Amino acid sequence: MRGIFRYEQKETIIHSIDPRVKLIWVFSVSTLTITAGVPWVLLAIFLSTLPFWAMLRPSREKIKSIAFVLFTMVFGFMISQSLFYYWGETPTFTIIPATFPVIGPITGGIHVYMEGAVYGFIQSFRFMA
């Protein structure tokens, strides 16, 4: 997984494009992901980047590594946001109740919020695109 972001010289359409054009494209996609807040739009932006990535003809090893990184990122964002989402209203379930000695009164209890998991899912698509 060490060479996941290492440059590979290949004869592809993407490799022959002027680097300035690629930078403008990356800036445009980044701007779209920042301004879009609807999950299906973020999914569409992410899916629109996949054909360009496929044109690079990545190796099977690189595809596996990228898939692992993306899955881990989505899972991590969803878990962290479901635990620490500030605006969660209804806990899906409680990990540590507020009555638990020492930690309970300090934290007010540790709860898992579905709203936080959805928010983490949305944020992960911003990073993946």
CSV table of C-alpha atoms in Angstrom, one decimal:
chain,number,residue,atom,x,y,z
A,1,MET,CA,0.0,0.0,0.0
A,2,ARG,CA,3.1,2.2,0.1
A,3,GLY,CA,2.9,3.2,-3.6
A,4,ILE,CA,-0.8,4.0,-3.6
A,5,PHE,CA,-0.2,7.7,-4.5
A,6,ARG,CA,3.1,7.2,-6.3
A,7,TYR,CA,3.2,8.5,-9.9
A,8,GLU,CA,3.3,5.9,-12.6
A,9,GLN,CA,4.4,6.8,-16.1
A,10,LYS,CA,1.9,5.3,-18.6
A,11,GLU,CA,0.7,6.0,-22.1
A,12,THR,CA,-3.0,7.0,-21.4
A,13,ILE,CA,-5.2,9.9,-22.4
A,14,ILE,CA,-5.2,11.2,-18.8
A,15,HIS,CA,-1.3,11.2,-18.7
A,16,SER,CA,-1.1,13.2,-21.9
A,17,ILE,CA,-3.4,16.0,-20.7
A,18,ASP,CA,-1.7,19.3,-19.7
A,19,PRO,CA,-1.2,19.4,-15.9
A,20,ARG,CA,-2.9,22.8,-15.7
A,21,VAL,CA,-6.1,21.3,-17.2
A,22,LYS,CA,-5.9,18.6,-14.6
A,23,LEU,CA,-5.5,21.1,-11.8
A,24,ILE,CA,-8.5,23.1,-13.0
A,25,TRP,CA,-10.5,19.9,-13.1
A,26,VAL,CA,-9.5,19.0,-9.6
A,27,PHE,CA,-10.3,22.5,-8.4
A,28,SER,CA,-13.7,22.4,-10.1
A,29,VAL,CA,-14.6,19.0,-8.6
A,30,SER,CA,-13.4,20.2,-5.1
A,31,THR,CA,-15.5,23.4,-5.4
A,32,LEU,CA,-18.6,21.3,-6.4
A,33,THR,CA,-18.1,19.0,-3.4
A,34,ILE,CA,-17.8,21.9,-1.0
A,35,THR,CA,-21.0,23.6,-2.3
A,36,ALA,CA,-23.1,20.5,-2.7
A,37,GLY,CA,-24.9,19.3,0.4
A,38,VAL,CA,-27.4,16.8,-1.0
A,39,PRO,CA,-26.2,13.2,-0.7
A,40,TRP,CA,-27.3,12.1,-4.2
A,41,VAL,CA,-25.4,15.1,-5.8
A,42,LEU,CA,-22.3,14.1,-3.9
A,43,LEU,CA,-22.7,10.5,-5.0
A,44,ALA,CA,-23.1,11.7,-8.6
A,45,ILE,CA,-19.9,13.9,-8.4
A,46,PHE,CA,-18.0,10.9,-7.0
A,47,LEU,CA,-19.4,8.6,-9.7
A,48,SER,CA,-18.5,11.1,-12.4
A,49,THR,CA,-14.8,10.9,-11.3
A,50,LEU,CA,-14.6,7.1,-11.7
A,51,PRO,CA,-14.4,7.0,-15.5
A,52,PHE,CA,-11.4,9.3,-15.5
A,53,TRP,CA,-9.7,7.1,-12.9
A,54,ALA,CA,-10.5,4.0,-14.9
A,55,MET,CA,-8.8,5.6,-18.0
A,56,LEU,CA,-5.6,5.5,-16.0
A,57,ARG,CA,-5.7,1.7,-16.2
A,58,PRO,CA,-4.7,1.1,-12.6
A,59,SER,CA,-3.3,-2.2,-11.5
A,60,ARG,CA,-5.4,-4.7,-9.6
A,61,GLU,CA,-3.3,-4.1,-6.5
A,62,LYS,CA,-3.9,-0.3,-6.7
A,63,ILE,CA,-7.6,-0.8,-7.1
A,64,LYS,CA,-7.7,-3.1,-4.0
A,65,SER,CA,-5.7,-0.5,-2.1
A,66,ILE,CA,-7.9,2.4,-3.1
A,67,ALA,CA,-11.1,0.5,-2.3
A,68,PHE,CA,-9.7,-0.4,1.1
A,69,VAL,CA,-8.8,3.2,1.8
A,70,LEU,CA,-12.2,4.5,0.7
A,71,PHE,CA,-14.2,1.9,2.6
A,72,THR,CA,-12.1,2.6,5.8
A,73,MET,CA,-12.7,6.3,5.3
A,74,VAL,CA,-16.5,5.9,4.9
A,75,PHE,CA,-16.7,3.6,7.9
A,76,GLY,CA,-14.4,5.9,10.1
A,77,PHE,CA,-16.4,9.0,9.2
A,78,MET,CA,-19.7,7.3,10.0
A,79,ILE,CA,-18.5,5.9,13.3
A,80,SER,CA,-16.9,9.1,14.5
A,81,GLN,CA,-19.8,11.3,13.5
A,82,SER,CA,-22.4,8.9,15.0
A,83,LEU,CA,-20.6,9.1,18.3
A,84,PHE,CA,-19.7,12.8,18.3
A,85,TYR,CA,-22.4,14.5,16.2
A,86,TYR,CA,-23.4,17.6,18.2
A,87,TRP,CA,-26.9,18.1,16.8
A,88,GLY,CA,-28.1,14.5,17.4
A,89,GLU,CA,-31.6,14.5,18.8
A,90,THR,CA,-32.6,10.9,19.3
A,91,PRO,CA,-30.0,8.3,20.3
A,92,THR,CA,-30.2,5.1,18.4
A,93,PHE,CA,-28.6,3.3,21.3
A,94,THR,CA,-26.4,4.2,24.3
A,95,ILE,CA,-22.9,2.9,24.8
A,96,ILE,CA,-22.3,4.5,28.3
A,97,PRO,CA,-25.3,5.8,30.1
A,98,ALA,CA,-25.3,9.2,31.9
A,99,THR,CA,-25.6,7.3,35.2
A,100,PHE,CA,-22.3,5.4,34.7
A,101,PRO,CA,-19.9,6.4,37.5
A,102,VAL,CA,-17.3,9.1,36.7
A,103,ILE,CA,-17.5,9.1,32.9
A,104,GLY,CA,-21.3,9.3,32.7
A,105,PRO,CA,-21.7,12.6,34.5
A,106,ILE,CA,-18.7,14.2,32.7
A,107,THR,CA,-19.9,13.2,29.2
A,108,GLY,CA,-23.6,13.2,29.8
A,109,GLY,CA,-23.5,9.6,28.4
A,110,ILE,CA,-22.1,8.4,25.1
A,111,HIS,CA,-24.7,7.7,22.5
A,112,VAL,CA,-24.8,6.7,18.9
A,113,TYR,CA,-26.9,9.0,16.7
A,114,MET,CA,-28.3,7.9,13.3
A,115,GLU,CA,-28.2,11.6,12.2
A,116,GLY,CA,-24.5,11.6,12.8
A,117,ALA,CA,-23.9,8.4,10.8
A,118,VAL,CA,-25.8,9.9,7.8
A,119,TYR,CA,-23.7,13.1,8.2
A,120,GLY,CA,-20.5,11.1,8.3
A,121,PHE,CA,-21.6,9.3,5.1
A,122,ILE,CA,-22.2,12.6,3.4
A,123,GLN,CA,-18.9,14.0,4.5
A,124,SER,CA,-17.0,10.9,3.4
A,125,PHE,CA,-18.3,11.5,-0.2
A,126,ARG,CA,-16.9,15.0,-0.1
A,127,PHE,CA,-13.5,13.5,0.5
A,128,MET,CA,-13.8,10.7,-1.9
A,129,ALA,CA,-14.8,12.9,-4.9
